[in-house]
Every structure is written in C-alpha cells, then in structure tokens.
PDB file of C-alpha atoms in Angstrom:
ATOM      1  CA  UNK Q   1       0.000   0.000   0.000  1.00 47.00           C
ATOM      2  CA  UNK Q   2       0.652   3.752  -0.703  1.00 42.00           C
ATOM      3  CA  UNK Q   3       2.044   5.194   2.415  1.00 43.00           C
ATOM      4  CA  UNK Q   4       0.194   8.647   2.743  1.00 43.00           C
ATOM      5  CA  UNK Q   5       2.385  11.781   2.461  1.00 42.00           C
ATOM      6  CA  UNK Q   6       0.201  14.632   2.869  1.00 48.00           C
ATOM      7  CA  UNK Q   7      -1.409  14.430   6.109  1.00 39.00           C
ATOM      8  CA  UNK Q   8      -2.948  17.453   5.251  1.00 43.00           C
ATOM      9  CA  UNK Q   9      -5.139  15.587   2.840  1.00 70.00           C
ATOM     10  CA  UNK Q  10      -9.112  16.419   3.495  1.00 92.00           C
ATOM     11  CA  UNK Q  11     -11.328  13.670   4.562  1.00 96.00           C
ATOM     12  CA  UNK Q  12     -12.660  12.510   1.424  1.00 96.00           C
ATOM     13  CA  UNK Q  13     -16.014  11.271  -0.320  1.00 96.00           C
ATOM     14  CA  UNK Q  14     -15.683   7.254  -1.626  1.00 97.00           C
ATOM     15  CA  UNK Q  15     -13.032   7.015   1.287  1.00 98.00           C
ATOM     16  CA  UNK Q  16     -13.406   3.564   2.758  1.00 98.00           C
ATOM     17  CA  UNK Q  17     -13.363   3.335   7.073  1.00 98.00           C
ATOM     18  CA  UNK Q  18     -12.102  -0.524   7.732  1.00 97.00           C
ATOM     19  CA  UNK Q  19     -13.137  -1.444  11.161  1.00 96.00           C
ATOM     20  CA  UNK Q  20     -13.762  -4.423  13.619  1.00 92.00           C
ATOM     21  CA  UNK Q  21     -16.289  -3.433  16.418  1.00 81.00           C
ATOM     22  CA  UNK Q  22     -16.966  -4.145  19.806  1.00 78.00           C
ATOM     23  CA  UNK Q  23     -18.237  -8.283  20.331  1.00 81.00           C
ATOM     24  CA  UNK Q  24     -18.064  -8.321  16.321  1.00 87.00           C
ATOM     25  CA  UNK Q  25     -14.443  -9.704  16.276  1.00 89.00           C
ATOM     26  CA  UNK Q  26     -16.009 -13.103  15.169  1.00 90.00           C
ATOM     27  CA  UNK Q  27     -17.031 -12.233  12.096  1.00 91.00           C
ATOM     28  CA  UNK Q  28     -13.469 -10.591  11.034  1.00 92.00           C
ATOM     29  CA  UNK Q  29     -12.182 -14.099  12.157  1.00 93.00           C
ATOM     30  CA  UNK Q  30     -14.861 -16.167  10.006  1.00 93.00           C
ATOM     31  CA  UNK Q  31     -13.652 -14.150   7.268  1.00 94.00           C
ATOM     32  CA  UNK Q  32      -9.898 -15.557   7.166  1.00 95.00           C
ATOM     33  CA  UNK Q  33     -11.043 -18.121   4.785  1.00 95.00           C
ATOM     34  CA  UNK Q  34     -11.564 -15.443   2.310  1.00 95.00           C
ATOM     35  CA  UNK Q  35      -8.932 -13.119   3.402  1.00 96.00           C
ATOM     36  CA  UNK Q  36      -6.367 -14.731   5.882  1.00 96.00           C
ATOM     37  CA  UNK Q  37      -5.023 -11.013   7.078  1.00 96.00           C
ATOM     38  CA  UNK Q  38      -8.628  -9.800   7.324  1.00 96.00           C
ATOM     39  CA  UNK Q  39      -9.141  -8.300  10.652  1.00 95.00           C
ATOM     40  CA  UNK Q  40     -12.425  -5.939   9.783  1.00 96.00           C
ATOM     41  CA  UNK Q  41     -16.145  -6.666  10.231  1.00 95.00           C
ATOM     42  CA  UNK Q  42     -17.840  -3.450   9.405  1.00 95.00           C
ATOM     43  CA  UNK Q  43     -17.138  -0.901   6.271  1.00 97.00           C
ATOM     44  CA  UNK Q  44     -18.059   2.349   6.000  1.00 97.00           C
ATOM     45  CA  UNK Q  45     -18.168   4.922   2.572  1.00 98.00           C
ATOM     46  CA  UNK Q  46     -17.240   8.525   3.864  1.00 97.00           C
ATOM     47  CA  UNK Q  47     -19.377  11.617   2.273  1.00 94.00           C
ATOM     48  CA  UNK Q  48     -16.658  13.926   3.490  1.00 92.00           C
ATOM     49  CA  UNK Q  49     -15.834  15.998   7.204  1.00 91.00           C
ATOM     50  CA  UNK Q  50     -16.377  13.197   9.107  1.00 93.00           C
ATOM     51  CA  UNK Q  51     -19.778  11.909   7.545  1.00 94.00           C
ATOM     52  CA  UNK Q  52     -20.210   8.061   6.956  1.00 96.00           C
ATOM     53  CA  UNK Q  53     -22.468   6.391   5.197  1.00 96.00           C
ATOM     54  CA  UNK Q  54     -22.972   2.429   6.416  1.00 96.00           C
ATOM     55  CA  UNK Q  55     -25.704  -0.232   6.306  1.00 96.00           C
ATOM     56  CA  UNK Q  56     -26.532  -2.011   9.650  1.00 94.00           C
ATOM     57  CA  UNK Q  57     -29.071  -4.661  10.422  1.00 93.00           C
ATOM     58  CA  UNK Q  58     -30.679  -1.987  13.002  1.00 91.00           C
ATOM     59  CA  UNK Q  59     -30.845   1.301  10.518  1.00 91.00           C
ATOM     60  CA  UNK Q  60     -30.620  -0.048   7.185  1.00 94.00           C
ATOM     61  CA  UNK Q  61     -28.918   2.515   4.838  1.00 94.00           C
ATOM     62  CA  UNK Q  62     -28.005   5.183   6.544  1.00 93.00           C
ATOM     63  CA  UNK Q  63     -25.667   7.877   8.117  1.00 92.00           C
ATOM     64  CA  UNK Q  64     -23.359   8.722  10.678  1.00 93.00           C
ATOM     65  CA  UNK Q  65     -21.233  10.914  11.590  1.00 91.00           C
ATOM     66  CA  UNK Q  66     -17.629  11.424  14.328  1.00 90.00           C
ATOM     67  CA  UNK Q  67     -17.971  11.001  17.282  1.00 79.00           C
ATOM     68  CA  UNK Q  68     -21.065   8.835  17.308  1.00 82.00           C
ATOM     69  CA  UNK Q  69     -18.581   6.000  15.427  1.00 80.00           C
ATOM     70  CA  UNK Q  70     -16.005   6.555  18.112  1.00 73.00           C
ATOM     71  CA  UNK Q  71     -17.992   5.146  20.626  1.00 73.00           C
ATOM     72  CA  UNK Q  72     -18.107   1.485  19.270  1.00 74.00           C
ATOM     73  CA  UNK Q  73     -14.985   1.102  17.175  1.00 83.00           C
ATOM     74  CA  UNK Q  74     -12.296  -0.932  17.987  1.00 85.00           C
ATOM     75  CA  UNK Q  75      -8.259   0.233  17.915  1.00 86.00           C
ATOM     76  CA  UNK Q  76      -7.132  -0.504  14.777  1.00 90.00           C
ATOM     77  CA  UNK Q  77      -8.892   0.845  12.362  1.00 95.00           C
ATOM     78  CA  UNK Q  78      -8.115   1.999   9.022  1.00 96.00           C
ATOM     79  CA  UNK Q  79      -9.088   4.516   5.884  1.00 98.00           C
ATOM     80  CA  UNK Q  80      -8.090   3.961   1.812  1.00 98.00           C
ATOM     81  CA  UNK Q  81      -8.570   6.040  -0.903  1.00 97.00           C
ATOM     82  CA  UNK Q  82      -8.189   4.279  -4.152  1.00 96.00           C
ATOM     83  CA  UNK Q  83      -4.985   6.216  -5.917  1.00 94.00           C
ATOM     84  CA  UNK Q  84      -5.133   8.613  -8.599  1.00 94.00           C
ATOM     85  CA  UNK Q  85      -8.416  10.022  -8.261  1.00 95.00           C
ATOM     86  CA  UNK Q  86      -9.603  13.111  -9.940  1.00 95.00           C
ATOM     87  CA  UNK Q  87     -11.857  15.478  -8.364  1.00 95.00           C
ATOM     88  CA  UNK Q  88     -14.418  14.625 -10.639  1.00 97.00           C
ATOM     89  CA  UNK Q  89     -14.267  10.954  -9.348  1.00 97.00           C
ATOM     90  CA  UNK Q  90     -14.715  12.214  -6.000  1.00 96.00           C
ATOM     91  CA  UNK Q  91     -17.773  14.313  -6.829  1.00 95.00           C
ATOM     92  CA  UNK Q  92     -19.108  11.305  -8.283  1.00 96.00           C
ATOM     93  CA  UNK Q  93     -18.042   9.250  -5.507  1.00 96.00           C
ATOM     94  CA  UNK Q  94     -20.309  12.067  -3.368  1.00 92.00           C
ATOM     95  CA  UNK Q  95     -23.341  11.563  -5.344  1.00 91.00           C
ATOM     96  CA  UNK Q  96     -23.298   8.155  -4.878  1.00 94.00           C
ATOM     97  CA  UNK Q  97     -23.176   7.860  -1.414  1.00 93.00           C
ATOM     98  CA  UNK Q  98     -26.316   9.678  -1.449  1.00 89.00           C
ATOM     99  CA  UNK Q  99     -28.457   7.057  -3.882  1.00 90.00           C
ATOM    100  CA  UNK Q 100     -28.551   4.054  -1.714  1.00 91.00           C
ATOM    101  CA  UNK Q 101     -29.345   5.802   1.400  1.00 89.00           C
ATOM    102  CA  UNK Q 102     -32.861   4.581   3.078  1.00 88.00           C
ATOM    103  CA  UNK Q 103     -32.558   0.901   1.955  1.00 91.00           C
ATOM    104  CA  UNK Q 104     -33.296  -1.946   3.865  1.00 94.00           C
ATOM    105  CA  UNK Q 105     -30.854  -4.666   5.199  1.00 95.00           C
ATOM    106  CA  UNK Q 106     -29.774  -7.305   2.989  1.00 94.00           C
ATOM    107  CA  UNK Q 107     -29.963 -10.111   5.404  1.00 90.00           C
ATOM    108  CA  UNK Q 108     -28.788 -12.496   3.046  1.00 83.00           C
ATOM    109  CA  UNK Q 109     -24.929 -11.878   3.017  1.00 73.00           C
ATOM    110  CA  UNK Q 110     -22.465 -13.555   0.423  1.00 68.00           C
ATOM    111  CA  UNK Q 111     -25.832 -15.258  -0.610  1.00 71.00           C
ATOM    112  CA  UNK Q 112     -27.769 -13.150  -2.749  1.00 77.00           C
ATOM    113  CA  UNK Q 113     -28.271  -9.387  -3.765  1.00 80.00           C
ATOM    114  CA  UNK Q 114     -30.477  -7.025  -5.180  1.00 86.00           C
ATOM    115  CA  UNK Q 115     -31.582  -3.378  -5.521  1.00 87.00           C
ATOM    116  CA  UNK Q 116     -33.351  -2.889  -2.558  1.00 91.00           C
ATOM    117  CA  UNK Q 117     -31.294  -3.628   0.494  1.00 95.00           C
ATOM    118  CA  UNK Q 118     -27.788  -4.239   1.292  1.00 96.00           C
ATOM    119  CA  UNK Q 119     -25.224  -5.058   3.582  1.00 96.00           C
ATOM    120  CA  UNK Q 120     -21.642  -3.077   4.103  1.00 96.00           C
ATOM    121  CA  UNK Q 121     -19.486  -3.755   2.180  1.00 97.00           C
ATOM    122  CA  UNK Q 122     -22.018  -4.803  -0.443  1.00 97.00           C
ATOM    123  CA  UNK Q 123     -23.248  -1.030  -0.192  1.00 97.00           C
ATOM    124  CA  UNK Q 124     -19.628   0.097  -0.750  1.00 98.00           C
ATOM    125  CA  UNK Q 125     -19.336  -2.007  -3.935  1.00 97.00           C
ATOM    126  CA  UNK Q 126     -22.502  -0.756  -4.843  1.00 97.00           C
ATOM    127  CA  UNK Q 127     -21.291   3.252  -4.319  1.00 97.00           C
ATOM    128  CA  UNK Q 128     -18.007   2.425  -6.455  1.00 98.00           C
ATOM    129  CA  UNK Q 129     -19.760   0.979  -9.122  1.00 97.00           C
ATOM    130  CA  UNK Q 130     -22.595   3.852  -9.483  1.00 96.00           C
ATOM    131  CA  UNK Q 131     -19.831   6.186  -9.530  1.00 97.00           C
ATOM    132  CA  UNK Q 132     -17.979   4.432 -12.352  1.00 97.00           C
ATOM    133  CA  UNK Q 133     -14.713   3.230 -10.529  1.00 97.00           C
ATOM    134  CA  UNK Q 134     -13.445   0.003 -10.409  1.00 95.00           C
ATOM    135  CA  UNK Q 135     -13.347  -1.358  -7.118  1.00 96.00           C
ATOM    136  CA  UNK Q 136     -12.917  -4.570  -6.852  1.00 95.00           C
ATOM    137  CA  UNK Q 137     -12.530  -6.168 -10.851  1.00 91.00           C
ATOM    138  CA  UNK Q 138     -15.199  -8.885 -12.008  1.00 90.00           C
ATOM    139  CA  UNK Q 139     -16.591  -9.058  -7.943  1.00 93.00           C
ATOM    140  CA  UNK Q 140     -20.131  -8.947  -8.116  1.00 94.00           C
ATOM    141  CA  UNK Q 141     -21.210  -6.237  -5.247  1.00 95.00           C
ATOM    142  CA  UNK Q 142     -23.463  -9.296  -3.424  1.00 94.00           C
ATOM    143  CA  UNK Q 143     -20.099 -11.144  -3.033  1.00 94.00           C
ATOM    144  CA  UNK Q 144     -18.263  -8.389  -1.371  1.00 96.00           C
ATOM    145  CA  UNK Q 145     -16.955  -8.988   1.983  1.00 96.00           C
ATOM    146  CA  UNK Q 146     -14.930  -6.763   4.313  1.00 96.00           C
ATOM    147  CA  UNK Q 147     -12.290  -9.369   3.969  1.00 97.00           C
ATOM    148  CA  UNK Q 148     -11.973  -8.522   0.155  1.00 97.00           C
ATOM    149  CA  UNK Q 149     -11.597  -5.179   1.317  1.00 98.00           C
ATOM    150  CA  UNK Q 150      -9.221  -5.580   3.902  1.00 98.00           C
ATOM    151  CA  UNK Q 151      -6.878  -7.541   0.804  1.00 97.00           C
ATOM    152  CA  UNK Q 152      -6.966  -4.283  -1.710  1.00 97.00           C
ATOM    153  CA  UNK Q 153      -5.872  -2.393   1.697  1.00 97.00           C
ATOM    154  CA  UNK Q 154      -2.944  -4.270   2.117  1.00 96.00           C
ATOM    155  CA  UNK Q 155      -2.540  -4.085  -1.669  1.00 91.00           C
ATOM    156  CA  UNK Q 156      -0.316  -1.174  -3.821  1.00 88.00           C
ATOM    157  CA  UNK Q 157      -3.445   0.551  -5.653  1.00 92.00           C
ATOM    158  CA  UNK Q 158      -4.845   1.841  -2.217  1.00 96.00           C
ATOM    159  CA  UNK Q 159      -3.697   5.103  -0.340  1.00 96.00           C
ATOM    160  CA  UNK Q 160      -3.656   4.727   3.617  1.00 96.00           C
ATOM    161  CA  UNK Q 161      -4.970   7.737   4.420  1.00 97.00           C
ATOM    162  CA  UNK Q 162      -5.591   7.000   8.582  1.00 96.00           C
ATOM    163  CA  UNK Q 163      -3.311   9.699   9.790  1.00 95.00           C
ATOM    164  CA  UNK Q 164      -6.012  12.463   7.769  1.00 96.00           C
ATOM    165  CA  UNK Q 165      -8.887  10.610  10.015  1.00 96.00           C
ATOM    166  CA  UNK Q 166      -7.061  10.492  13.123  1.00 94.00           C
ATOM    167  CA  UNK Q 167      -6.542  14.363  12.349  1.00 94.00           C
ATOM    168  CA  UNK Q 168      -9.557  15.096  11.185  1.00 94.00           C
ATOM    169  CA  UNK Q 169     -11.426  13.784  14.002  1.00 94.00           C
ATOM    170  CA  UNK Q 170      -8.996  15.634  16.518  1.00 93.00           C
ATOM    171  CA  UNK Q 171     -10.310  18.847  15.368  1.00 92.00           C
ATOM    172  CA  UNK Q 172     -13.739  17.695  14.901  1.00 92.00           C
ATOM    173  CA  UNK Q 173     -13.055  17.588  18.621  1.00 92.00           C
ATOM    174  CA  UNK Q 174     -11.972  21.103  19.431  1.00 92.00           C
ATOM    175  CA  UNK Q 175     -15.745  22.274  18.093  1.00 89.00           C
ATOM    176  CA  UNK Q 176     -17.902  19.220  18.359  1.00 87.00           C
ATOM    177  CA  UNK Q 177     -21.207  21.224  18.512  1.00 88.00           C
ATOM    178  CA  UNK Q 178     -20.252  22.653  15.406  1.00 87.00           C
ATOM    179  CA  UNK Q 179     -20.189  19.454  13.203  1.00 86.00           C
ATOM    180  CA  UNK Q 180     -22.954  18.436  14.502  1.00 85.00           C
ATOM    181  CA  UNK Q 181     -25.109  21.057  13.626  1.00 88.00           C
ATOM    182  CA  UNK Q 182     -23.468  20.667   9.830  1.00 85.00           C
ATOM    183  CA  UNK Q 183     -23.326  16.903  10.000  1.00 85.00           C
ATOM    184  CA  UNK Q 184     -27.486  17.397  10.862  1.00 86.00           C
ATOM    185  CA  UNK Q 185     -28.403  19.851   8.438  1.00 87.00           C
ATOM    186  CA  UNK Q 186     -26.272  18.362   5.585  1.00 81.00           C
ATOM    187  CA  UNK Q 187     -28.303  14.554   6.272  1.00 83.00           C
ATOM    188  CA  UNK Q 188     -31.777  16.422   6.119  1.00 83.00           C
ATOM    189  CA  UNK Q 189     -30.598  18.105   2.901  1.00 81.00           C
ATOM    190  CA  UNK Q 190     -30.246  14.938   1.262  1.00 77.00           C
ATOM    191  CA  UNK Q 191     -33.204  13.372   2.697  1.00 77.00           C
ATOM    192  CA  UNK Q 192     -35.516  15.934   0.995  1.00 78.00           C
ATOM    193  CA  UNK Q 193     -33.791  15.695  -1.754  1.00 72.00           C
ATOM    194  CA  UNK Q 194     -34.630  12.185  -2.110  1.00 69.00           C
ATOM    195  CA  UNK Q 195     -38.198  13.154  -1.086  1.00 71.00           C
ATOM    196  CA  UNK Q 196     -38.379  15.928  -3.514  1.00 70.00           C
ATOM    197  CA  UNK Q 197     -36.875  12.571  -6.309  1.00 62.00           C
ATOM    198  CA  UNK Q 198     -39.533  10.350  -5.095  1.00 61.00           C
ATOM    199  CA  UNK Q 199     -42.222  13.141  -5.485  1.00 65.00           C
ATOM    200  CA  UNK Q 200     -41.169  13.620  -9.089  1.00 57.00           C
TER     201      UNK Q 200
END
C-alpha cells in the first residue's frame, strides 16, 4: 500500500473506514477463509468531514457521523482512498453515497443481492460501481466482503490515508457542537432531496 504523504489531505467522499467493532471480532475471524489477514467486520463509505455512510441490520442505509462512530470502534482501524483520483471521481463518488441511502438490510450476506437492500461492504461495492470506478474487478457487489476489502488495503493501488482521520477527528473535537449542527443539516438536505426525487 501507498504510504500517505500529505497528512494534510481532506477527509474525502468514496473514502473507505475498515473497522472491527466491539463483540463483532467473530465475524473478522470467520472471514480468514476469504482473506487470511482480514481483521475488519464493518465498512463504512465517507461523504466527506467526518460523515459516513454504512448499512446495519438496526438502521438499514443510513448515516453517521464522528464522534457517534467513536464510541463502538475498535483500535485498529483503518481509511483507503483508491490512488489517482480526480476530483471529478470524488464528486461522483459524493453523489453516490447519497443514492442508496434509506434501503433496507440485505440479510442475506455472500448469498444473494439485489436493488433494494444491502449489507456493508455490499453497499460500498454498490457506491463504487454507481460512480464508475473500479473497485474490486469482475466481484459482483453481493459477493463483497470486508475481507476482500481488507486484501486491496494491504494491496499497492490503495492510499492509507488514517493519519487524515485520526486528524480530522482531533479537530472535529476542538468544536464538536459545530459538526454536529453541519453533519445534521447536511443529512436532512439529502433526505428531501430524495423526497423531492420520489415526489417527481
């Protein structure tokens, strides 16, 4: 992997959070048959200053935002930005994070798929492919694990970009309230946009 050299970099949109949470270590250990370094059970597609979108059996599609992800994640975890993107990929990295949001669960992991619910890292495979960027070649979305995402990690077409995380969220710190108030208004934003799509 890329090591990063600008830690000045901005949290990006289409940037991928790796992480293993509390009483989920299990599953990052079932996944060694696919992955044998895999250490991750839960991926998450940022939408830029520290705003996530994820899908969780509990919420569906949806988003987050730092701190409320600080509270369950394990040490350890890790951010990649696929190298040489153009601003125009990450603006169409953006959109995409938007489209999926409000879907259901898909229950049935590594099973099946389809275009009404999905699971983490089958949502991230989902956002990669909308956006026209190759994420993982000839993996079908459905059959994307965080295991197959913790392999192009340790792999040489990936940027680690953790140290602009770790310093992002620091000064997300220093004005919490602040964020929050953006992190809420930018959510409701999108959710009447997709309202306002739905309507039309």
């Amino acid at each position: 992997m890329h090591n990063e050299t600008d830690e000045t970099t901005l949290m990006m949109p289409g940037d991928i959070f790796l992480m293993c949470g509390e009483g989920s270590e299990w599953l990052a250990t079932l996944q060694k048959f696919i992955y044998k370094k895999a250490k991750s059970s839960h991926v998450m597609v940022s939408m830029g200053d520290g705003a996530f979108v994820h899908a969780t059996p509990d919420g569906g599609v949806h988003f987050t935002a730092y701190p409320s992800i600080n509270k369950s994640v394990k040490d350890g975890w890790r951010v990649i930005r696929k190298a040489g993107l153009t601003q125009e990929d990450f603006e169409q990295l953006q959109r995409a994070t938007m489209f999926y949001a409000g879907q259901a669960y898909n229950y049935k992991f590594f099973l099946t798929g389809d275009d009404a619910s999905s699971f983490c890292s089958e949502l991230t495979a989902k956002i990669y492919s909308l956006a026209n960027i190759e994420l993982i070649p000839e993996r079908e979305p459905s059959k994307t694990t965080p295991a197959h995402l913790d392999e192009i990690a340790d792999g040489n077409e990936w940027e680690d970009v953790t140290n602009t995380y770790i310093n992002g969220f620091a000064s997300i710190d220093t004005t919490p309230e602040t964020y929050a108030i953006g992190h809420s208004c930018f959510f409701a934003l999108i959710r009447k946009r997709q309202i306002m799509l739905k309507m039309t």
